[in-house]
Short mmCIF file of C-alpha atoms in Angstrom, two decimals:
data_model
loop_
_atom_site.label_atom_id
_atom_site.label_comp_id
_atom_site.label_asym_id
_atom_site.label_seq_id
_atom_site.Cartn_x
_atom_site.Cartn_y
_atom_site.Cartn_z
CA MET A 1 140.76 103.76 113.47
CA ASP A 2 142.34 103.51 116.91
CA SER A 3 143.99 100.27 118.13
CA LEU A 4 140.98 98.91 119.97
CA LEU A 5 138.86 99.15 117.01
CA GLU A 6 141.75 97.60 114.89
CA THR A 7 141.59 94.76 117.30
CA LEU A 8 137.82 94.24 116.88
CA SER A 9 138.40 94.36 113.05
CA ALA A 10 141.12 91.68 113.15
CA ILE A 11 138.82 89.40 115.34
CA ALA A 12 136.03 89.89 112.61
CA ASP A 13 138.59 88.84 109.80
CA ALA A 14 139.51 85.84 111.76
CA VAL A 15 135.95 84.75 112.31
CA LYS A 16 135.23 85.39 108.68
CA HIS A 17 138.00 83.15 107.62
CA ALA A 18 136.98 80.37 110.08
CA VAL A 19 133.33 80.39 108.80
CA ASP A 20 134.42 80.25 105.30
CA LEU A 21 136.28 77.09 105.86
CA ILE A 22 133.13 75.18 106.81
CA PRO A 23 132.45 73.22 103.52
CA THR A 24 128.71 73.15 103.46
CA LEU A 25 125.64 74.99 104.69
CA GLU A 26 124.51 71.63 106.28
CA GLU A 27 127.65 71.35 108.39
CA ARG A 28 127.19 74.94 109.57
CA GLY A 29 123.75 74.04 110.96
CA VAL A 30 124.70 70.74 112.84
CA ASP A 31 123.53 71.28 116.65
CA ILE A 32 126.51 70.22 118.83
CA GLU A 33 125.42 71.44 122.26
CA ILE A 34 123.27 73.64 124.35
CA GLY A 35 124.67 77.03 124.78
CA ALA A 36 124.80 79.14 128.00
CA ASP A 37 121.78 81.07 126.99
CA GLY A 38 119.69 77.79 126.95
CA THR A 39 119.40 77.42 123.23
CA PRO A 40 121.04 75.01 120.74
CA THR A 41 124.67 75.84 119.68
CA SER A 42 125.28 75.07 115.99
CA GLU A 43 128.61 74.23 114.42
CA VAL A 44 129.11 77.77 112.99
CA ASP A 45 128.25 79.43 116.22
CA LYS A 46 130.81 77.35 118.18
CA ILE A 47 133.47 77.67 115.42
CA ALA A 48 132.90 81.52 115.41
CA GLU A 49 132.99 81.78 119.19
CA ASN A 50 136.15 79.67 119.59
CA THR A 51 137.90 81.77 116.99
CA VAL A 52 137.27 84.96 118.94
CA LEU A 53 138.41 83.32 122.34
CA ASP A 54 141.53 81.88 120.69
CA TYR A 55 142.35 85.41 119.31
CA LEU A 56 142.00 86.94 122.60
CA ILE A 57 144.21 84.62 124.40
CA ARG A 58 146.91 84.49 121.71
CA ASN A 59 147.05 88.25 121.49
CA ASN A 60 146.71 89.01 125.28
CA VAL A 61 143.71 91.24 124.67
CA PRO A 62 142.76 92.35 128.14
CA LEU A 63 139.08 91.57 128.13
CA ASN A 64 136.58 89.23 129.89
CA VAL A 65 133.96 87.70 127.60
CA LEU A 66 130.16 87.58 127.66
CA SER A 67 128.94 85.24 124.66
CA GLU A 68 125.70 83.51 123.95
CA GLU A 69 127.22 80.10 123.74
CA ILE A 70 129.90 79.83 126.27
CA GLY A 71 128.37 82.40 128.82
CA TYR A 72 130.71 84.65 131.04
CA VAL A 73 134.50 83.98 130.85
CA ASP A 74 136.29 85.92 133.69
CA ASN A 75 139.85 86.56 132.39
CA GLY A 76 140.56 88.89 135.47
CA TYR A 77 140.12 92.19 133.70
CA ASP A 78 137.89 95.14 134.34
CA GLU A 79 136.06 95.29 130.99
CA VAL A 80 134.07 92.63 129.12
CA LEU A 81 133.56 91.98 125.46
CA VAL A 82 129.90 91.43 124.81
CA LEU A 83 129.99 89.11 121.86
CA ASP A 84 127.43 87.58 119.49
CA PRO A 85 129.90 85.52 117.34
CA ILE A 86 127.00 84.94 114.71
CA ASP A 87 123.97 87.11 114.87
CA GLY A 88 121.48 85.66 112.54
CA THR A 89 122.55 81.99 112.70
CA SER A 90 119.40 80.70 110.80
CA ASN A 91 120.20 83.03 107.97
CA CYS A 92 123.87 81.93 108.05
CA ILE A 93 122.79 78.19 107.82
CA ALA A 94 120.25 78.89 105.16
CA GLY A 95 122.61 80.86 102.99
CA VAL A 96 120.74 84.12 103.50
CA PRO A 97 123.42 86.97 103.23
CA MET A 98 122.29 88.60 106.54
CA TYR A 99 124.39 87.64 109.55
CA THR A 100 127.05 89.46 111.50
CA ILE A 101 129.61 89.36 114.24
CA SER A 102 128.59 91.89 116.93
CA MET A 103 131.18 92.99 119.40
CA ALA A 104 130.87 95.63 122.18
CA ILE A 105 133.09 96.75 125.07
CA GLY A 106 131.75 98.00 128.44
CA LYS A 107 131.58 97.06 132.09
CA ASN A 108 128.08 96.45 133.55
CA ALA A 109 125.38 97.79 131.32
CA LEU A 110 124.57 98.82 127.88
CA SER A 111 124.66 102.44 128.96
CA ASP A 112 128.50 102.23 129.73
CA VAL A 113 129.52 100.51 126.48
CA HIS A 114 132.09 102.70 124.81
CA THR A 115 133.41 100.80 121.75
CA VAL A 116 131.47 98.67 119.32
CA TYR A 117 132.10 96.94 116.06
CA LEU A 118 129.69 95.14 113.69
CA ARG A 119 130.47 93.40 110.38
CA ASN A 120 128.18 91.69 107.97
CA LEU A 121 130.19 88.53 107.28
CA VAL A 122 128.81 88.06 103.76
CA THR A 123 129.15 91.68 102.27
CA GLY A 124 132.10 92.66 104.44
CA ASP A 125 130.41 95.97 105.27
CA SER A 126 131.60 97.07 108.82
CA MET A 127 130.26 99.61 111.23
CA TRP A 128 131.76 101.02 114.36
CA ALA A 129 131.45 103.60 116.91
CA GLN A 130 132.95 105.01 120.12
CA LYS A 131 131.22 107.01 122.65
CA GLY A 132 131.08 110.68 121.80
CA LYS A 133 132.71 110.11 118.32
CA GLY A 134 129.85 109.26 116.01
CA THR A 135 129.06 106.22 113.96
CA TYR A 136 130.93 105.13 110.79
CA LYS A 137 130.15 102.64 108.08
CA ASN A 138 133.23 101.46 105.95
CA GLY A 139 135.04 104.56 107.19
CA LYS A 140 132.34 107.11 106.31
CA LYS A 141 130.35 108.86 109.01
CA VAL A 142 126.64 108.03 109.07
CA THR A 143 123.59 109.38 110.96
CA VAL A 144 119.84 108.50 111.13
CA ARG A 145 117.51 109.98 108.50
CA LYS A 146 114.86 112.50 108.99
CA MET A 147 111.49 110.71 109.57
CA ASP A 148 108.74 111.15 107.00
CA PRO A 149 105.38 110.26 108.63
CA LYS A 150 103.92 109.50 105.27
CA ASP A 151 106.61 106.94 104.30
CA LEU A 152 107.63 105.15 107.31
CA PHE A 153 110.03 102.13 106.77
CA MET A 154 110.18 99.79 109.76
CA MET A 155 112.21 96.80 110.79
CA ILE A 156 109.92 94.52 112.94
CA TYR A 157 110.53 91.20 114.76
CA LEU A 158 107.96 88.97 113.24
CA GLY A 159 109.13 85.63 114.53
CA ASN A 160 107.08 83.03 116.10
CA GLY A 161 107.42 84.66 119.47
CA ALA A 162 106.25 88.00 118.03
CA ASP A 163 103.46 89.88 120.11
CA PRO A 164 100.29 90.56 117.98
CA LYS A 165 100.99 94.31 118.11
CA ALA A 166 103.93 93.74 115.87
CA PHE A 167 101.79 92.46 113.15
CA ASP A 168 99.42 95.39 113.75
CA LEU A 169 102.21 97.79 113.35
CA ALA A 170 103.37 96.09 109.96
CA LYS A 171 99.81 96.97 108.69
CA ARG A 172 100.05 100.68 109.97
CA VAL A 173 103.40 101.61 108.28
CA GLN A 174 104.16 102.23 104.61
CA SER A 175 106.71 99.35 104.39
CA SER A 176 108.32 96.90 106.87
CA ARG A 177 110.81 94.03 106.95
CA SER A 178 111.87 91.22 109.24
CA TYR A 179 115.45 90.00 108.53
CA GLY A 180 116.12 87.76 111.45
CA CYS A 181 119.19 89.58 112.49
CA SER A 182 118.51 92.12 115.18
CA SER A 183 121.97 93.74 115.16
CA LEU A 184 121.90 94.36 111.29
CA GLU A 185 118.10 95.47 111.46
CA MET A 186 119.10 98.09 114.25
CA ALA A 187 122.10 99.14 112.39
CA LEU A 188 120.06 99.95 109.37
CA VAL A 189 118.17 102.67 111.50
CA ALA A 190 121.58 104.03 112.42
CA GLU A 191 122.79 104.46 108.92
CA GLY A 192 119.54 106.05 107.81
CA GLN A 193 118.03 103.32 105.81
CA ALA A 194 115.04 102.72 108.19
CA ASP A 195 113.03 104.59 110.65
CA GLY A 196 112.95 102.08 113.43
CA PHE A 197 113.11 98.62 114.73
CA TYR A 198 110.50 97.36 116.86
CA MET A 199 111.18 94.20 119.25
CA HIS A 200 108.15 92.99 121.15
CA ALA A 201 107.91 89.33 122.01
CA GLU A 202 104.76 88.31 123.74
CA ARG A 203 106.67 86.11 126.33
CA TYR A 204 109.55 87.25 128.51
CA ASN A 205 112.02 84.52 127.48
CA ARG A 206 111.56 85.31 123.90
CA GLY A 207 112.70 88.89 124.38
CA ILE A 208 116.02 90.31 123.05
CA ARG A 209 119.27 89.41 124.74
CA VAL A 210 122.03 91.88 125.51
CA VAL A 211 124.48 90.08 123.07
CA ASP A 212 122.17 90.61 120.15
CA ILE A 213 122.22 94.37 120.36
CA ALA A 214 125.00 95.60 122.52
CA ALA A 215 127.08 96.65 119.38
CA SER A 216 124.05 98.20 117.54
CA TYR A 217 122.82 100.01 120.61
CA LEU A 218 125.83 102.45 120.62
CA LEU A 219 125.97 102.67 116.90
CA LEU A 220 122.33 103.98 116.82
CA ILE A 221 122.99 106.41 119.84
CA GLU A 222 126.11 107.81 118.28
CA ALA A 223 124.19 108.19 114.96
CA GLY A 224 121.62 110.49 116.57
CA GLY A 225 118.94 107.78 117.25
CA TYR A 226 116.96 106.84 120.27
CA ILE A 227 116.20 103.59 122.09
CA TYR A 228 113.19 103.26 124.53
CA ASP A 229 111.76 100.42 126.43
CA LEU A 230 108.00 99.87 125.89
CA SER A 231 107.09 102.15 128.78
CA GLY A 232 108.96 105.02 127.14
CA LYS A 233 111.99 105.08 129.36
CA ALA A 234 115.50 105.32 128.03
CA PHE A 235 116.53 101.72 127.25
CA ASP A 236 119.32 99.86 129.13
CA MET A 237 120.16 96.40 130.01
CA PRO A 238 122.71 94.72 132.36
CA LEU A 239 125.58 92.79 130.73
CA THR A 240 124.19 89.28 131.50
CA LEU A 241 122.78 86.39 129.56
CA GLU A 242 119.74 86.12 131.96
CA ALA A 243 118.09 89.61 131.06
CA ARG A 244 115.46 89.74 128.21
CA SER A 245 113.83 92.85 127.02
CA ASN A 246 111.57 94.45 124.48
CA PHE A 247 112.24 97.84 122.89
CA LEU A 248 111.83 100.34 120.14
CA ALA A 249 114.83 101.80 118.34
CA CYS A 250 114.07 104.86 116.25
CA ASN A 251 115.32 108.00 114.52
CA ASP A 252 112.71 110.39 116.11
CA PRO A 253 111.16 110.38 119.53
CA GLN A 254 107.69 111.12 117.96
CA LEU A 255 107.83 107.63 116.34
CA PHE A 256 107.52 106.19 119.98
CA ASP A 257 103.97 107.77 120.08
CA PHE A 258 103.07 106.38 116.82
CA VAL A 259 104.26 102.84 117.54
CA ILE A 260 103.34 102.39 121.12
CA ASN A 261 100.64 104.86 121.75
CA GLY A 262 99.05 104.67 118.31
CA LYS A 263 99.10 108.39 117.68
CA VAL A 264 97.59 109.00 114.21
CA PHE A 265 99.85 111.86 113.06
CA LEU A 266 103.52 112.68 113.74
CA LYS A 267 103.14 116.57 113.67
CA ASP A 268 103.76 119.29 116.21
CA LYS A 269 100.80 121.33 114.75
CA PRO A 270 98.19 118.96 113.10
CA VAL A 271 95.47 120.43 111.03
CA TYR A 272 91.99 120.17 112.64
CA GLY A 273 88.65 120.08 110.73
CA ILE A 274 85.09 120.91 111.94
CA LEU A 275 82.21 119.39 110.32
CA THR A 276 78.63 120.20 111.46
CA ASN A 277 75.31 118.46 110.91
CA PRO A 278 72.96 121.06 109.70
CA SER A 279 70.06 119.21 111.52
CA SER A 280 71.84 119.09 114.83
CA PRO A 281 69.60 121.14 117.37
CA LYS A 282 72.71 122.20 119.10
CA GLY A 283 74.93 122.58 115.95
CA LEU A 284 75.38 126.37 116.13
CA GLU A 285 76.31 126.52 119.74
CA LEU A 286 78.64 123.55 119.60
CA THR A 287 80.35 124.79 116.47
CA GLN A 288 80.98 128.16 117.90
CA ARG A 289 82.40 126.49 121.29
CA ALA A 290 84.65 124.03 119.29
CA TYR A 291 85.99 126.73 117.02
CA SER A 292 86.91 129.01 119.98
CA ALA A 293 88.39 126.12 121.78
CA LEU A 294 90.84 125.57 118.91
CA LYS A 295 92.07 129.17 118.82
CA GLY A 296 95.66 129.30 117.61
CA GLU A 297 95.48 126.04 115.59
CA THR A 298 94.95 125.52 111.92
CA VAL A 299 91.31 124.72 111.24
CA VAL A 300 89.48 123.80 108.24
CA LEU A 301 85.62 124.13 108.05
CA ASP A 302 83.00 122.12 106.17
CA ASN A 303 80.50 124.26 104.42
CA VAL A 304 77.90 124.03 107.23
CA ALA A 305 80.35 125.09 110.09
CA ALA A 306 81.63 127.73 107.88
CA GLU A 307 78.19 129.21 107.17
CA ILE A 308 77.55 129.32 111.05
CA LEU A 309 80.74 131.17 111.73
CA GLY A 310 80.60 133.47 108.72
CA LEU A 311 83.81 131.98 107.12
CA GLU A 312 84.82 130.07 104.18
CA GLY A 313 84.33 126.35 103.96
CA VAL A 314 84.88 123.38 101.77
CA SER A 315 83.18 120.06 101.05
CA VAL A 316 83.96 117.10 103.37
CA GLY A 317 86.05 115.36 100.71
CA ALA A 318 88.14 118.29 100.06
CA MET A 319 89.12 118.89 103.86
CA ASP A 320 92.77 118.03 103.92
CA VAL A 321 93.10 117.61 107.72
CA ASP A 322 94.59 115.31 110.31
CA VAL A 323 91.84 115.17 112.87
CA MET A 324 88.15 115.75 112.10
CA ILE A 325 85.81 117.07 114.85
CA THR A 326 82.27 116.09 113.97
CA ILE A 327 79.38 117.82 115.56
CA GLY A 328 76.15 115.71 115.26
CA GLY A 329 75.32 112.12 115.97
CA ASP A 330 76.43 108.74 114.83
CA GLY A 331 75.19 109.37 111.29
CA THR A 332 77.35 112.38 110.95
CA ILE A 333 80.37 110.34 112.04
CA LEU A 334 79.55 107.76 109.51
CA ARG A 335 79.15 110.23 106.58
CA THR A 336 82.48 111.69 107.49
CA ALA A 337 84.23 108.33 107.43
CA ILE A 338 82.68 107.75 103.97
CA GLY A 339 83.95 110.93 102.69
CA ASN A 340 87.20 111.68 104.43
CA PRO A 341 90.22 109.45 105.78
CA ALA A 342 91.03 111.77 108.70
CA ALA A 343 90.79 110.56 112.31
CA ILE A 344 87.62 111.35 113.99
CA VAL A 345 86.68 112.57 117.26
CA GLY A 346 82.81 113.23 117.64
CA ILE A 347 81.03 115.83 119.83
CA ASN A 348 77.71 114.49 120.43
CA GLY A 349 75.16 116.83 119.05
CA GLY A 350 72.58 114.13 118.47
CA GLY A 351 70.85 111.48 120.57
CA VAL A 352 72.64 108.41 121.90
CA GLY A 353 75.98 109.26 120.05
CA PHE A 354 77.49 105.90 120.83
CA LEU A 355 80.56 106.65 118.64
CA ALA A 356 81.00 110.27 119.91
CA GLU A 357 83.53 110.95 122.44
CA ILE A 358 82.82 114.38 123.70
CA GLU A 359 79.48 115.23 125.31
CA PRO A 360 78.07 118.90 125.06
CA ASP A 361 79.03 119.85 128.50
CA ASP A 362 82.69 118.83 127.99
CA VAL A 363 83.59 120.51 124.60
CA GLU A 364 86.24 122.81 125.83
CA ALA A 365 87.79 120.12 128.29
CA GLY A 366 87.57 117.52 125.50
CA ILE A 367 89.48 119.83 122.84
CA ALA A 368 92.07 120.79 125.37
CA GLN A 369 92.95 117.11 125.91
CA LEU A 370 92.79 116.64 122.18
CA ARG A 371 95.33 119.46 121.73
CA LYS A 372 97.77 118.15 124.32
CA GLY A 373 97.65 114.67 122.53
CA ASP A 374 96.16 113.03 125.42
CA TYR A 375 94.32 110.26 123.62
CA VAL A 376 94.61 106.93 122.08
CA VAL A 377 93.73 105.94 118.60
CA GLU A 378 91.13 103.20 118.07
CA GLU A 379 91.34 101.64 114.69
CA ARG A 380 88.23 99.76 113.38
CA PHE A 381 88.16 97.75 110.16
CA LYS A 382 85.84 98.72 107.43
CA LEU A 383 83.47 96.40 105.11
CA ASP A 384 83.81 96.73 101.42
CA THR A 385 80.77 95.87 99.19
CA TYR A 386 80.76 94.95 95.53
CA CYS A 387 77.70 94.69 93.31
CA ASN A 388 78.37 92.80 90.18
CA GLY A 389 82.06 93.49 90.44
CA THR A 390 81.48 97.37 90.99
CA LYS A 391 82.88 98.62 94.39
CA LEU A 392 80.48 100.63 96.53
CA GLU A 393 81.27 102.83 99.39
CA SER A 394 83.22 101.34 102.50
CA ALA A 395 81.02 100.82 105.41
CA VAL A 396 82.06 101.36 109.10
CA ASN A 397 78.87 99.85 110.53
CA GLU A 398 77.11 97.55 108.00
CA THR A 399 75.87 96.92 104.66
CA VAL A 400 72.05 96.14 104.47
CA ILE A 401 70.51 94.41 101.60
CA HIS A 402 66.71 94.60 101.81
CA THR A 403 63.49 94.63 99.98
CA ASP A 404 62.72 97.64 97.83
CA ALA A 405 59.00 97.36 98.44
CA VAL A 406 57.36 97.71 101.66
CA GLY A 407 55.80 94.44 103.09
CA LYS A 408 57.32 92.29 100.37
CA ILE A 409 59.61 89.44 101.49
CA ARG A 410 62.60 88.47 99.56
CA GLN A 411 64.66 85.17 99.36
CA PHE A 412 68.34 85.25 99.88
CA LYS A 413 71.12 82.74 99.43
CA ILE A 414 74.31 83.51 101.68
CA TYR A 415 77.57 81.89 100.91
CA VAL A 416 80.78 82.12 102.88
CA ASP A 417 83.89 81.78 100.90
CA ASP A 418 81.66 80.47 98.00
CA VAL A 419 80.20 77.68 100.07
CA LEU A 420 76.52 77.91 100.68
CA ALA A 421 75.93 78.66 104.47
CA THR A 422 72.11 79.35 104.54
CA GLU A 423 69.13 80.28 102.47
CA VAL A 424 66.48 82.36 104.09
CA ARG A 425 63.26 84.26 103.45
CA ALA A 426 63.32 87.59 105.04
CA ASP A 427 62.78 91.36 104.67
CA GLY A 428 66.56 91.63 104.25
CA ILE A 429 70.20 90.76 105.39
CA ILE A 430 72.51 92.79 107.43
CA ILE A 431 76.38 92.19 107.16
CA SER A 432 77.70 94.08 110.26
CA THR A 433 81.16 94.82 111.53
CA PRO A 434 81.83 94.69 115.23
CA THR A 435 81.50 98.43 115.22
CA GLY A 436 77.98 98.02 113.73
CA SER A 437 76.94 95.50 116.16
CA THR A 438 75.78 98.22 118.57
CA CYS A 439 73.61 99.68 115.90
CA TYR A 440 71.03 98.14 113.37
CA ALA A 441 72.26 94.60 114.06
CA MET A 442 71.74 94.96 117.81
CA SER A 443 68.12 95.97 117.31
CA LEU A 444 67.34 92.67 115.46
CA GLY A 445 68.83 90.63 118.21
CA ALA A 446 72.47 90.07 117.16
CA PRO A 447 75.11 90.02 119.95
CA ILE A 448 77.04 93.07 121.00
CA THR A 449 80.48 92.45 119.85
CA GLU A 450 83.80 93.89 121.18
CA PRO A 451 85.38 96.11 118.46
CA SER A 452 88.59 94.14 118.34
CA VAL A 453 86.88 90.88 117.50
CA ASN A 454 87.94 89.92 113.95
CA ALA A 455 84.51 88.89 112.57
CA PHE A 456 81.42 89.83 110.73
CA ILE A 457 77.90 89.38 112.01
CA ILE A 458 75.31 88.11 109.47
CA VAL A 459 71.84 89.12 110.53
CA PRO A 460 68.52 88.10 108.83
CA MET A 461 65.91 90.86 109.02
CA ALA A 462 62.35 89.74 110.01
CA ALA A 463 62.98 86.17 108.80
CA TYR A 464 60.05 83.93 107.92
CA LYS A 465 61.58 81.19 110.01
CA PHE A 466 62.39 81.44 113.57
CA ALA A 467 65.32 79.20 113.04
CA SER A 468 66.93 81.82 110.94
CA ARG A 469 69.22 83.27 113.44
CA PRO A 470 72.28 85.64 113.25
CA PHE A 471 75.66 83.95 112.90
CA ILE A 472 79.21 84.97 112.98
CA VAL A 473 82.01 84.29 110.44
CA PRO A 474 85.67 85.29 110.47
CA ALA A 475 86.43 88.65 109.00
CA GLU A 476 88.90 87.24 106.45
CA SER A 477 85.86 85.44 104.71
CA LYS A 478 84.27 86.52 101.65
CA ILE A 479 80.39 86.74 102.11
CA THR A 480 78.17 86.51 99.06
CA VAL A 481 74.48 87.35 99.23
CA GLU A 482 72.38 86.35 96.31
CA CYS A 483 68.97 87.95 95.71
CA VAL A 484 67.25 84.79 94.43
CA LEU A 485 63.94 86.09 93.26
CA ASP A 486 63.43 88.35 90.11
CA ARG A 487 62.61 91.29 92.40
CA GLY A 488 64.59 94.33 93.23
CA CYS A 489 66.50 95.12 96.41
CA LEU A 490 68.28 98.00 98.01
CA VAL A 491 71.88 98.01 99.31
CA VAL A 492 72.31 100.64 101.92
CA ILE A 493 75.82 101.49 103.28
CA ASP A 494 75.79 102.71 106.70
CA GLY A 495 72.42 104.30 106.38
CA GLN A 496 74.13 106.94 104.21
CA ALA A 497 74.39 105.61 100.71
CA GLU A 498 71.67 103.74 98.81
CA HIS A 499 71.83 101.62 95.73
CA HIS A 500 69.10 99.71 93.82
CA VAL A 501 70.04 96.26 92.51
CA ASP A 502 67.82 93.85 90.27
CA GLY A 503 66.76 90.54 91.36
CA GLY A 504 69.42 87.76 90.89
CA THR A 505 72.25 90.16 91.60
CA ARG A 506 75.05 88.68 93.85
CA ILE A 507 76.68 90.94 96.17
CA ASP A 508 80.17 90.21 97.58
CA LEU A 509 81.39 91.59 100.91
CA VAL A 510 84.85 91.58 102.14
CA ARG A 511 87.05 93.19 104.92
CA SER A 512 88.41 96.51 103.60
CA PRO A 513 92.06 97.34 103.59
CA LYS A 514 91.05 100.67 104.91
CA LYS A 515 90.25 101.55 108.39
CA VAL A 516 88.37 104.25 110.41
CA ARG A 517 90.17 105.77 113.35
CA PHE A 518 88.56 107.18 116.30
CA LEU A 519 90.41 109.22 118.85
CA ARG A 520 89.50 108.16 122.36
CA PHE A 521 90.06 109.77 125.90
CA GLY A 522 90.04 106.46 127.94
CA LYS A 523 86.47 105.26 128.23
CA ASP A 524 86.57 101.69 127.46
CA PHE A 525 84.10 99.93 125.26
CA PHE A 526 82.03 98.27 127.99
CA LEU A 527 81.77 101.51 129.89
CA ARG A 528 80.45 102.94 126.82
CA VAL A 529 77.89 100.19 126.35
CA ARG A 530 76.68 100.65 130.05
CA GLU A 531 76.29 104.41 129.82
CA LYS A 532 74.80 104.74 126.40
CA LEU A 533 72.96 101.52 125.72
CA VAL A 534 72.12 99.62 128.86
CA ASN A 535 71.21 102.61 131.03
CA ALA A 536 69.63 104.68 128.11
CA ILE A 537 65.94 105.36 127.93
#
């Protein structure tokens, strides 16, 4: 360790000693003033900062200072010590062992920082880096780890200023944590313990400050990592307290596409599947064109597509693929979603094809766009249905509970979170997701619902009373439909799977933890509605 790093280590020693002298956690947390960054300064922040300033003066260290409490201190030197005396103040006050002193030395911006030092003030673990010399933890060189797309571990800012996209990401990865200490969370990526750190505040003034990450910025870069702003540009910030920013720190550039652009897979060579509806009038032609357009890719065929092409195929459930290309109508897409978890892009070989993305005239252009990765992933939640405790298939569109005899009305009680919501006499009841609002539910007068709306639509079918109208409930609700009369009903999932139930059966419906993923090329939902519903014959 050279003399500059030894100085930073000695400063960390002094701060550790000063913080330990504060007798209680309560005294650490007393607010004593408003800092230069506009936030309250606690006792522990001020004591730590004063310790650093005192050390610099007493030892004639030739550095100016930029700190979150005191602001910029011009000591007449060329370089500045970017200081967060206590990063993770709330943790420190609460006795949570995750807070650091973070120090970085540079001139004008993060990109010219050349020496950094970070210490966990509880465990004593120290990390340091100098530009071009690698990153070290407790004297041992560390690097980022190789990313495993199936086992992503992300650090994510989930505080009260977090953008909703942060919570969405937490649901998409295998595991995530929010520790309330940005420098430490970013350092975990640098030392190979996590794949990325996502900072996305929904308001500018809640974004990250340079003092929080100046040290861990260089730690990550020197460890082989990457830092991007949310537009995909290399991340940088001026060394001022006024600037705020959002960013993604990661171990692999491909992670940016997963986090920001919603890419469904993180492979250079994804495996494609082709599934064809045998009843599609254009199935033969479209299958041949799709297969030809995928020349050079790894392609798995379902049994129907394989028969058309004279090759070997497998059942839909056995197709281990990243992207499924379906050829048929919306029913084909729904059958695929029931039987296989792959992302779906549909070639419209049916009628309206509301869920399909590629029209017959655009097969080659659409697949070329797919192969380039020029798409976004649209996730839709599914609906789980339980009959007497037995789970049925997960629905993309809807679950329909209706009479099992033509022309015979049934009586239903509908509960929302175990509270009776309504009792109706009708041919049946539809419980629809927003995705299904443009299908069966729409034909019965239910509202078209934008797919991101987090709700279910409950729709009576041919209700006896005119006042029995559709209504909407939060998707977090449990919906229970009770078939009151001692007469049978049918439960139909997405028009694909059918189950007979006896009279008196109670059917529970809840939001599924599983999602269906569609690959889209840019058409927004409302354009799709105009083109395929409003203007359709």
